[in-house]
XYZ file of N, CA and C in Angstrom:
717
model
N -13.110 1.835 21.076
C -12.194 2.225 20.000
C -11.560 3.581 20.329
N -10.226 3.623 20.323
C -9.501 4.854 20.617
C -9.794 5.909 19.545
N -9.553 5.568 18.284
C -9.911 6.395 17.135
C -9.933 5.479 15.919
N -10.773 5.751 14.937
C -10.821 4.900 13.742
C -9.594 5.131 12.869
N -8.853 4.067 12.627
C -7.629 4.162 11.839
C -7.973 4.436 10.376
N -7.369 5.454 9.772
C -7.593 5.701 8.336
C -6.794 4.702 7.500
N -7.349 4.302 6.374
C -6.635 3.430 5.441
C -5.931 4.316 4.426
N -4.659 4.026 4.164
C -3.882 4.866 3.244
C -3.228 4.019 2.162
N -3.201 4.544 0.955
C -2.603 3.833 -0.176
C -1.881 4.828 -1.075
N -0.917 4.337 -1.844
C -0.203 5.170 -2.795
C -0.934 5.160 -4.137
N -1.061 6.330 -4.714
C -1.688 6.469 -6.027
C -0.672 7.026 -7.016
N -0.354 6.310 -8.094
C 0.493 6.892 -9.140
C -0.186 8.148 -9.689
N 0.613 9.107 -10.098
C 0.049 10.367 -10.581
C -0.943 10.171 -11.717
N -0.652 9.203 -12.612
C -1.556 9.012 -13.747
C -2.881 8.388 -13.341
N -2.969 7.892 -12.085
C -4.226 7.317 -11.605
C -5.129 8.366 -10.968
N -4.562 9.494 -10.586
C -5.340 10.515 -9.874
C -6.501 11.053 -10.715
N -6.285 11.441 -11.985
C -7.424 11.933 -12.784
C -8.514 10.886 -12.946
N -8.131 9.611 -13.032
C -9.109 8.533 -13.180
C -9.974 8.427 -11.925
N -9.320 8.535 -10.761
C -10.063 8.432 -9.505
C -10.927 9.665 -9.267
N -10.414 10.822 -9.601
C -11.169 12.061 -9.387
C -12.353 12.181 -10.343
N -12.113 11.878 -11.613
C -13.153 12.092 -12.614
C -13.281 13.571 -12.941
N -14.117 13.874 -13.904
C -14.301 15.268 -14.327
C -14.884 16.104 -13.197
N -14.131 17.132 -12.795
C -14.592 18.001 -11.717
C -14.713 17.303 -10.380
N -14.036 16.150 -10.216
C -14.098 15.407 -8.957
C -15.339 14.546 -8.809
N -16.096 14.373 -9.916
C -17.380 13.673 -9.850
C -17.224 12.210 -9.428
N -16.233 11.507 -9.981
C -16.063 10.086 -9.662
C -15.758 9.883 -8.183
N -14.916 10.742 -7.632
C -14.572 10.623 -6.211
C -15.779 10.908 -5.328
N -16.569 11.905 -5.704
C -17.786 12.213 -4.937
C -18.759 11.047 -4.978
N -18.867 10.392 -6.127
C -19.766 9.242 -6.244
C -19.328 8.106 -5.319
N -18.025 7.872 -5.239
C -17.515 6.833 -4.337
C -17.892 7.164 -2.897
N -17.697 8.413 -2.520
C -18.032 8.834 -1.153
C -19.535 8.723 -0.887
N -20.341 9.150 -1.848
C -21.801 9.115 -1.677
C -22.317 7.677 -1.601
N -21.768 6.803 -2.432
C -22.246 5.420 -2.490
C -21.801 4.585 -1.295
N -20.654 4.911 -0.731
C -20.114 4.082 0.357
C -20.254 4.716 1.732
N -20.400 6.029 1.781
C -20.457 6.725 3.064
C -19.083 7.018 3.636
N -18.042 6.599 2.939
C -16.676 6.825 3.413
C -16.182 8.206 2.986
N -15.181 8.686 3.692
C -14.486 9.897 3.276
C -13.221 9.495 2.536
N -12.988 10.073 1.376
C -11.793 9.752 0.589
C -11.087 11.060 0.241
N -9.824 11.148 0.612
C -9.037 12.344 0.348
C -7.761 11.974 -0.400
N -7.326 12.859 -1.278
C -6.071 12.680 -2.007
C -5.129 13.790 -1.577
N -3.906 13.425 -1.226
C -2.944 14.392 -0.699
C -2.693 15.530 -1.682
N -2.442 16.690 -1.122
C -2.158 17.866 -1.933
C -0.729 18.341 -1.667
N -0.351 19.420 -2.278
C 0.997 19.973 -2.141
C 1.329 20.199 -0.667
N 2.506 19.737 -0.235
C 2.945 19.943 1.140
C 2.531 18.843 2.095
N 1.656 17.936 1.648
C 1.201 16.851 2.522
C 2.000 15.568 2.319
N 2.968 15.615 1.437
C 3.895 14.508 1.215
C 5.273 15.109 0.934
N 6.354 14.357 1.140
C 7.678 14.890 0.827
C 7.842 15.121 -0.670
N 8.704 16.052 -1.029
C 8.907 16.387 -2.437
C 9.508 15.224 -3.219
N 10.135 14.284 -2.502
C 10.752 13.116 -3.164
C 9.729 12.070 -3.593
N 8.503 12.192 -3.093
C 7.462 11.210 -3.427
C 6.604 11.759 -4.558
N 6.668 11.119 -5.705
C 5.865 11.598 -6.840
C 4.434 11.086 -6.773
N 4.210 9.971 -6.073
C 2.852 9.448 -5.921
C 2.038 10.331 -4.979
N 0.744 10.211 -5.071
C -0.158 10.841 -4.114
C -0.570 9.802 -3.075
N -1.056 10.271 -1.936
C -1.556 9.371 -0.903
C -3.070 9.492 -0.839
N -3.738 8.364 -0.964
C -5.193 8.310 -0.857
C -5.546 7.843 0.552
N -6.338 8.617 1.253
C -6.732 8.299 2.630
C -8.234 8.051 2.689
N -8.603 6.904 3.256
C -10.010 6.510 3.352
C -10.409 6.481 4.827
N -11.497 7.139 5.165
C -11.977 7.171 6.546
C -13.435 6.746 6.612
N -13.847 6.313 7.815
C -15.219 5.856 8.021
C -15.242 4.585 8.834
N -16.375 3.890 8.831
C -16.453 2.596 9.499
C -15.700 1.568 8.661
N -15.448 0.402 9.236
C -14.735 -0.642 8.499
C -15.480 -0.994 7.220
N -16.811 -1.133 7.328
C -17.614 -1.490 6.154
C -17.536 -0.407 5.084
N -17.592 0.857 5.512
C -17.502 1.967 4.563
C -16.131 2.005 3.892
N -15.091 1.788 4.673
C -13.729 1.809 4.117
C -13.516 0.646 3.159
N -14.051 -0.517 3.486
C -13.924 -1.662 2.580
C -14.619 -1.395 1.251
N -15.822 -0.818 1.325
C -16.584 -0.545 0.105
C -15.877 0.484 -0.765
N -15.357 1.549 -0.139
C -14.649 2.575 -0.895
C -13.342 2.030 -1.461
N -12.638 1.237 -0.661
C -11.383 0.650 -1.119
C -11.614 -0.229 -2.339
N -12.692 -1.015 -2.330
C -12.985 -1.886 -3.469
C -13.213 -1.063 -4.732
N -13.925 0.042 -4.618
C -14.177 0.864 -5.800
C -12.886 1.522 -6.307
N -12.021 1.913 -5.387
C -10.741 2.506 -5.787
C -9.856 1.452 -6.449
N -9.810 0.262 -5.855
C -9.028 -0.837 -6.435
C -9.545 -1.169 -7.830
N -10.854 -1.202 -7.996
C -11.433 -1.516 -9.305
C -11.034 -0.477 -10.353
N -11.003 0.802 -9.948
C -10.597 1.844 -10.889
C -9.128 1.690 -11.273
N -8.287 1.353 -10.312
C -6.871 1.154 -10.607
C -6.661 -0.072 -11.488
N -7.435 -1.116 -11.235
C -7.340 -2.318 -12.068
C -7.754 -2.007 -13.511
N -8.752 -1.146 -13.653
C -9.156 -0.731 -14.988
C -8.041 0.026 -15.690
N -7.331 0.871 -14.924
C -6.215 1.621 -15.486
C -5.077 0.680 -15.891
N -4.888 -0.385 -15.098
C -3.850 -1.372 -15.391
C -4.283 -2.354 -16.479
N -5.564 -2.262 -16.875
C -6.143 -3.184 -17.861
C -6.025 -4.637 -17.389
N -6.386 -4.847 -16.121
C -6.337 -6.174 -15.519
C -7.732 -6.786 -15.544
N -7.846 -8.017 -16.035
C -9.137 -8.718 -16.079
C -9.573 -9.101 -14.665
N -10.854 -9.475 -14.525
C -11.450 -9.731 -13.216
C -10.644 -10.682 -12.347
N -10.210 -11.820 -12.908
C -9.524 -12.834 -12.109
C -8.004 -12.786 -12.257
N -7.489 -11.745 -12.893
C -6.041 -11.578 -12.999
C -5.523 -10.785 -11.799
N -4.274 -11.024 -11.402
C -3.733 -10.280 -10.260
C -3.382 -8.846 -10.617
N -3.749 -7.935 -9.759
C -3.379 -6.533 -9.899
C -2.582 -6.110 -8.673
N -1.931 -4.961 -8.762
C -1.059 -4.481 -7.693
C -1.681 -3.279 -6.996
N -1.615 -3.285 -5.669
C -2.112 -2.175 -4.857
C -1.126 -1.978 -3.719
N -0.735 -0.735 -3.457
C 0.274 -0.471 -2.429
C -0.329 0.380 -1.318
N -0.330 -0.171 -0.107
C -0.788 0.578 1.061
C 0.430 1.036 1.846
N 0.239 2.000 2.731
C 1.329 2.425 3.601
C 0.870 2.318 5.052
N 1.820 1.954 5.903
C 1.545 1.807 7.338
C 2.618 2.551 8.114
N 2.310 3.020 9.323
C 3.350 3.662 10.130
C 4.535 2.705 10.305
N 5.739 3.214 10.101
C 6.924 2.358 10.163
C 7.084 1.701 11.528
N 6.659 2.390 12.581
C 6.803 1.799 13.911
C 5.845 0.629 14.124
N 4.812 0.522 13.276
C 3.863 -0.591 13.396
C 4.175 -1.740 12.445
N 5.052 -1.495 11.460
C 5.356 -2.524 10.461
C 5.845 -3.836 11.076
N 6.737 -3.808 12.101
C 7.165 -5.078 12.696
C 6.020 -5.876 13.304
N 5.019 -5.181 13.834
C 3.864 -5.882 14.414
C 2.997 -6.464 13.304
N 2.865 -5.743 12.205
C 2.104 -6.254 11.057
C 2.748 -7.537 10.536
N 4.079 -7.544 10.487
C 4.796 -8.743 10.036
C 4.681 -9.861 11.072
N 4.892 -9.524 12.345
C 4.824 -10.517 13.406
C 6.121 -11.286 13.563
N 6.221 -12.030 14.634
C 7.410 -12.833 14.906
C 7.620 -13.866 13.807
N 8.783 -13.829 13.165
C 9.134 -14.744 12.072
C 8.114 -14.706 10.928
N 7.449 -13.563 10.793
C 6.504 -13.394 9.690
C 5.145 -14.034 9.920
N 4.856 -14.466 11.161
C 3.627 -15.224 11.426
C 2.363 -14.413 11.136
N 2.367 -13.134 11.539
C 1.158 -12.317 11.391
C 0.824 -12.080 9.916
N 1.837 -11.699 9.141
C 1.567 -11.387 7.740
C 1.244 -12.651 6.948
N 1.827 -13.776 7.336
C 1.502 -15.031 6.652
C 0.047 -15.423 6.901
N -0.466 -15.095 8.080
C -1.882 -15.365 8.353
C -2.769 -14.499 7.456
N -2.373 -13.234 7.261
C -3.121 -12.350 6.362
C -3.118 -12.920 4.947
N -1.960 -13.433 4.513
C -1.840 -14.024 3.181
C -2.753 -15.227 3.039
N -2.735 -16.099 4.047
C -3.544 -17.322 3.991
C -5.034 -17.010 3.988
N -5.454 -16.027 4.782
C -6.875 -15.710 4.884
C -7.389 -14.921 3.678
N -6.538 -14.101 3.086
C -6.975 -13.248 1.975
C -6.717 -13.877 0.612
N -5.690 -14.718 0.515
C -5.314 -15.296 -0.769
C -4.426 -14.384 -1.599
N -4.083 -13.210 -1.071
C -3.235 -12.259 -1.797
C -1.757 -12.558 -1.549
N -0.907 -12.056 -2.436
C 0.532 -12.086 -2.217
C 0.946 -10.730 -1.651
N 1.825 -10.743 -0.649
C 2.159 -9.510 0.062
C 3.665 -9.362 0.205
N 4.148 -8.161 -0.065
C 5.561 -7.843 0.119
C 5.663 -6.587 0.974
N 6.313 -6.712 2.128
C 6.455 -5.587 3.054
C 7.779 -4.874 2.791
N 7.719 -3.583 2.548
C 8.937 -2.816 2.294
C 9.895 -2.869 3.469
N 11.179 -2.959 3.174
C 12.191 -3.041 4.228
C 12.622 -1.668 4.727
N 12.375 -0.651 3.936
C 12.800 0.702 4.292
C 11.603 1.645 4.277
N 11.737 2.729 5.043
C 10.711 3.766 5.011
C 10.682 4.434 3.637
N 9.524 4.944 3.274
C 9.440 5.821 2.109
C 10.292 7.045 2.416
N 11.137 7.446 1.491
C 12.055 8.560 1.736
C 11.286 9.801 2.173
N 11.695 10.352 3.327
C 11.072 11.561 3.839
C 9.836 11.323 4.678
N 9.461 10.041 4.882
C 8.252 9.733 5.648
C 8.534 8.671 6.709
N 7.684 8.618 7.726
C 7.777 7.589 8.757
C 6.775 6.477 8.459
N 6.727 6.081 7.204
C 5.801 5.048 6.751
C 6.530 4.052 5.873
N 6.051 2.799 5.903
C 6.589 1.766 5.034
C 5.519 1.302 4.062
N 5.915 1.017 2.820
C 4.949 0.522 1.831
C 4.744 -0.983 1.961
N 3.544 -1.426 1.672
C 3.234 -2.857 1.617
C 2.548 -3.109 0.282
N 3.190 -3.897 -0.574
C 2.629 -4.220 -1.868
C 1.723 -5.434 -1.780
N 0.537 -5.326 -2.335
C -0.451 -6.414 -2.297
C -0.834 -6.769 -3.722
N -0.714 -8.038 -4.061
C -1.030 -8.506 -5.409
C -2.114 -9.564 -5.342
N -3.144 -9.417 -6.150
C -4.227 -10.397 -6.167
C -5.419 -9.883 -6.942
N -6.515 -10.622 -6.889
C -7.759 -10.142 -7.485
C -8.284 -8.994 -6.638
N -9.304 -8.295 -7.137
C -9.861 -7.183 -6.384
C -10.303 -7.586 -4.988
N -11.004 -8.714 -4.897
C -11.479 -9.180 -3.598
C -10.351 -9.555 -2.662
N -9.317 -10.219 -3.190
C -8.174 -10.609 -2.367
C -7.434 -9.386 -1.839
N -7.261 -8.394 -2.714
C -6.551 -7.182 -2.306
C -7.300 -6.461 -1.184
N -8.591 -6.260 -1.351
C -9.373 -5.545 -0.338
C -9.398 -6.320 0.973
N -9.490 -7.651 0.883
C -9.453 -8.479 2.094
C -8.137 -8.297 2.828
N -7.027 -8.292 2.098
C -5.717 -8.117 2.721
C -5.576 -6.722 3.326
N -6.045 -5.708 2.592
C -5.985 -4.332 3.108
C -6.763 -4.225 4.414
N -7.948 -4.813 4.452
C -8.784 -4.758 5.646
C -8.114 -5.452 6.828
N -7.502 -6.590 6.581
C -6.860 -7.356 7.664
C -5.601 -6.657 8.177
N -4.839 -6.041 7.280
C -3.655 -5.280 7.709
C -4.078 -4.093 8.573
N -5.120 -3.400 8.149
C -5.579 -2.248 8.921
C -6.269 -2.647 10.214
N -6.793 -3.876 10.285
C -7.356 -4.373 11.549
C -6.242 -4.517 12.593
N -5.049 -4.896 12.135
C -3.896 -4.983 13.046
C -3.546 -3.589 13.563
N -3.552 -2.610 12.655
C -3.274 -1.233 13.064
C -4.341 -0.708 14.018
N -5.611 -1.076 13.758
C -6.696 -0.627 14.632
C -6.522 -1.190 16.041
N -6.082 -2.446 16.126
C -5.844 -3.052 17.438
C -4.741 -2.302 18.190
N -3.688 -1.921 17.472
C -2.611 -1.153 18.099
C -3.123 0.206 18.566
N -3.962 0.851 17.755
C -4.522 2.143 18.132
C -5.426 2.012 19.358
N -6.231 0.942 19.390
C -7.141 0.730 20.518
C -6.381 0.519 21.817
N -5.155 -0.001 21.701
C -4.329 -0.226 22.895
C -3.412 0.956 23.193
N -3.615 2.049 22.462
C -2.852 3.259 22.730
C -1.446 3.260 22.192
N -1.135 2.307 21.322
C 0.231 2.212 20.802
C 0.406 2.968 19.480
N -0.685 3.412 18.900
C -0.654 4.288 17.738
C -1.559 5.483 18.012
N -1.147 6.639 17.518
C -1.901 7.864 17.698
C -2.281 8.441 16.337
N -3.286 9.333 16.282
C -3.657 9.936 14.994
C -2.470 10.558 14.257
N -1.511 11.107 15.003
C -0.343 11.729 14.372
C 0.509 10.721 13.605
N 0.404 9.432 13.951
C 1.172 8.399 13.246
C 0.677 8.201 11.814
N -0.485 8.731 11.508
C -1.072 8.560 10.176
C -1.032 9.858 9.367
N -0.201 10.792 9.831
C -0.038 12.058 9.113
C 1.433 12.261 8.759
N 1.662 13.010 7.706
C 3.019 13.347 7.290
C 3.629 14.282 8.324
N 4.794 13.873 8.874
C 5.458 14.654 9.919
C 6.918 14.880 9.531
N 7.210 15.953 8.845
C 8.593 16.203 8.426
C 9.538 16.295 9.629
N 10.644 15.559 9.559
C 11.674 15.655 10.591
C 11.448 14.819 11.827
N 10.315 14.112 11.937
C 10.058 13.297 13.121
C 10.966 12.075 13.129
N 11.344 11.628 14.332
C 12.251 10.485 14.470
C 11.463 9.191 14.525
N 11.934 8.126 13.854
C 11.233 6.845 13.852
C 11.361 6.099 15.175
N 10.337 5.307 15.504
C 10.357 4.426 16.678
C 9.856 3.060 16.247
N 9.952 2.080 17.145
C 9.496 0.725 16.823
C 8.571 0.212 17.908
N 7.562 -0.559 17.517
C 6.601 -1.109 18.480
C 6.835 -2.583 18.781
N 7.709 -3.253 18.031
C 7.887 -4.682 18.292
C 8.754 -5.359 17.272
N 8.914 -6.681 17.385
C 9.789 -7.435 16.496
C 9.186 -7.632 15.125
N 10.027 -7.988 14.176
C 9.556 -8.270 12.821
C 10.457 -7.601 11.819
N 10.019 -7.506 10.585
C 10.827 -6.883 9.554
C 10.123 -6.933 8.237
N 10.775 -6.381 7.221
C 10.174 -6.361 5.899
C 10.610 -7.547 5.074
N 9.952 -7.729 3.955
C 10.344 -8.797 3.054
C 9.196 -9.259 2.195
N 9.503 -10.155 1.285
C 8.487 -10.726 0.412
C 8.009 -12.026 1.035
N 6.765 -12.062 1.511
C 6.232 -13.234 2.187
C 5.207 -13.964 1.332
N 5.176 -13.649 0.041
C 4.141 -14.199 -0.824
C 4.228 -15.705 -0.950
N 5.380 -16.287 -0.710
C 5.515 -17.732 -0.802
C 5.841 -18.347 0.554
N 5.476 -17.630 1.614
C 5.672 -18.177 2.954
C 7.087 -18.029 3.466
N 7.903 -17.156 2.855
C 9.270 -16.988 3.301
C 9.302 -16.316 4.664
N 10.291 -16.671 5.471
C 10.461 -16.095 6.787
C 11.749 -15.289 6.785
N 11.739 -14.035 7.270
C 12.947 -13.235 7.261
C 14.020 -13.860 8.123
N 15.261 -13.795 7.687
C 16.348 -14.384 8.450
C 17.592 -13.540 8.279
N 18.617 -13.826 9.066
C 19.874 -13.102 8.998
C 20.712 -13.625 7.860
N 21.990 -13.172 7.824
C 22.892 -13.653 6.789
C 23.294 -12.537 5.853
N 23.711 -12.915 4.660
C 24.166 -11.946 3.676
C 23.036 -11.000 3.302
N 23.235 -9.676 3.523
C 22.141 -8.740 3.229
C 21.867 -8.564 1.745
N 22.787 -9.010 0.872
C 22.570 -8.887 -0.561
C 21.934 -10.172 -1.078
N 20.699 -10.079 -1.485
C 19.980 -11.243 -1.986
C 19.337 -10.910 -3.320
N 19.010 -11.950 -4.078
C 18.339 -11.781 -5.359
C 16.934 -12.349 -5.280
N 16.004 -11.696 -5.893
C 14.627 -12.188 -5.944
C 14.079 -11.981 -7.343
N 13.367 -12.971 -7.857
C 12.780 -12.877 -9.187
C 11.264 -12.897 -9.065
N 10.599 -11.977 -9.717
C 9.147 -11.897 -9.699
C 8.630 -12.050 -11.129
N 7.639 -12.896 -11.286
C 7.006 -13.087 -12.589
C 5.646 -12.413 -12.552
N 5.418 -11.464 -13.452
C 4.157 -10.720 -13.476
C 3.556 -10.766 -14.866
N 2.246 -10.590 -14.920
C 1.554 -10.558 -16.209
C 2.006 -9.340 -17.013
N 1.985 -9.467 -18.328
C 2.426 -8.377 -19.198
C 1.636 -7.101 -18.929
N 0.336 -7.254 -18.672
C -0.500 -6.076 -18.438
C -0.099 -5.340 -17.167
N 0.405 -6.091 -16.177
C 0.825 -5.491 -14.916
C 2.223 -4.898 -15.052
N 3.069 -5.546 -15.859
C 4.460 -5.118 -16.013
C 4.559 -3.670 -16.481
N 3.711 -3.298 -17.434
C 3.743 -1.930 -17.937
C 3.459 -0.917 -16.851
N 2.520 -1.236 -15.968
C 2.172 -0.325 -14.875
C 3.314 -0.250 -13.866
N 3.969 -1.386 -13.582
C 5.084 -1.404 -12.636
C 6.250 -0.568 -13.163
N 6.548 -0.708 -14.458
C 7.651 0.043 -15.056
C 7.345 1.529 -15.079
N 6.104 1.874 -15.425
C 5.707 3.269 -15.478
C 6.134 3.959 -16.765
N 5.602 5.129 -16.986
C 5.914 5.882 -18.199
C 7.396 6.222 -18.233
N 8.062 5.783 -19.291
C 9.503 5.994 -19.487
C 10.317 5.468 -18.299
N 9.797 4.412 -17.644
C 10.536 3.770 -16.560
C 10.487 4.503 -15.239
N 9.536 5.437 -15.092
C 9.491 6.269 -13.889
C 9.273 5.464 -12.611
N 8.314 4.519 -12.639
C 8.037 3.752 -11.423
C 9.233 2.905 -11.000
N 9.904 2.287 -11.970
C 11.074 1.470 -11.649
C 12.172 2.333 -11.033
N 12.403 3.516 -11.587
C 13.427 4.418 -11.034
C 13.089 4.807 -9.599
N 11.816 5.076 -9.348
C 11.406 5.450 -7.990
C 11.574 4.283 -7.029
N 11.258 3.075 -7.476
C 11.449 1.897 -6.635
C 12.918 1.745 -6.252
N 13.795 1.942 -7.225
C 15.222 1.805 -6.950
C 15.709 2.900 -6.007
N 15.231 4.122 -6.221
C 15.666 5.237 -5.372
C 15.147 5.074 -3.942
N 13.906 4.619 -3.802
C 13.310 4.501 -2.471
C 13.794 3.284 -1.701
N 14.181 2.222 -2.420
C 14.567 0.982 -1.746
C 16.072 0.759 -1.682
N 16.802 1.373 -2.614
C 18.236 1.116 -2.679
C 18.584 -0.155 -3.417
N 17.571 -0.853 -3.900
C 17.785 -2.107 -4.625
C 18.061 -1.839 -6.100
N 18.687 -2.812 -6.748
C 18.904 -2.744 -8.194
C 17.849 -3.616 -8.862
N 17.109 -3.047 -9.796
C 15.987 -3.756 -10.424
C 16.215 -3.853 -11.920
N 16.075 -5.082 -12.446
C 16.154 -5.301 -13.869
C 14.851 -5.940 -14.343
N 14.390 -5.528 -15.506
C 13.157 -6.075 -16.074
C 13.531 -6.868 -17.324
N 13.168 -8.149 -17.324
C 13.459 -9.011 -18.465
C 12.155 -9.470 -19.102
N 12.127 -9.524 -20.422
C 10.953 -10.026 -21.143
C 11.217 -11.482 -21.477
N 10.337 -12.357 -21.001
C 10.541 -13.790 -21.227
C 9.332 -14.398 -21.919
């Protein structure tokens, strides 16, 4: 192993106090119980345009899986999602590795979907100010953690072959993006394969009411950030 790849996820600001707990007690308990290291980004470790925090998990694969499950469970509690209801979790990957995660004609990411049972949407654009792309994962707690583990296993393979370096997992203001292979972003939750053609497309997503509130965010903050970061126009309809 070249170096152990850290797992990274986006945390909405309102989720940070829940994960930390009083005086950081909840976060320490997660670390003590799993053996993993869990860090939350501080001032200057993310671009000013990103209101979310970045949660970084380090350790062995087993330790990272255990810590990730506890973090996912806390977020699901915040979203008020029942055990077998789908919840949303967003991980970030180096943008130069995103095409490899997707694979030729979406083959790699579709395999992750089939093996984990989660629905996955790979961001088409970098997070503004960062050399990272978001990947949205929707499913039960177990499905989400399985998908996160499998996505990071792809990154670990790239790192083991020297195609990713520790610096690829850190915020690097002003660094220029590169690419490691073919692929692209898109919503692959229903087995769709990215293709050419008219770049303006419409997509409709049906989500549970309990999840919708979290996606919209307080006073529509999350939706505004999604539109600003993606360039897409998003409308929310109650049906």
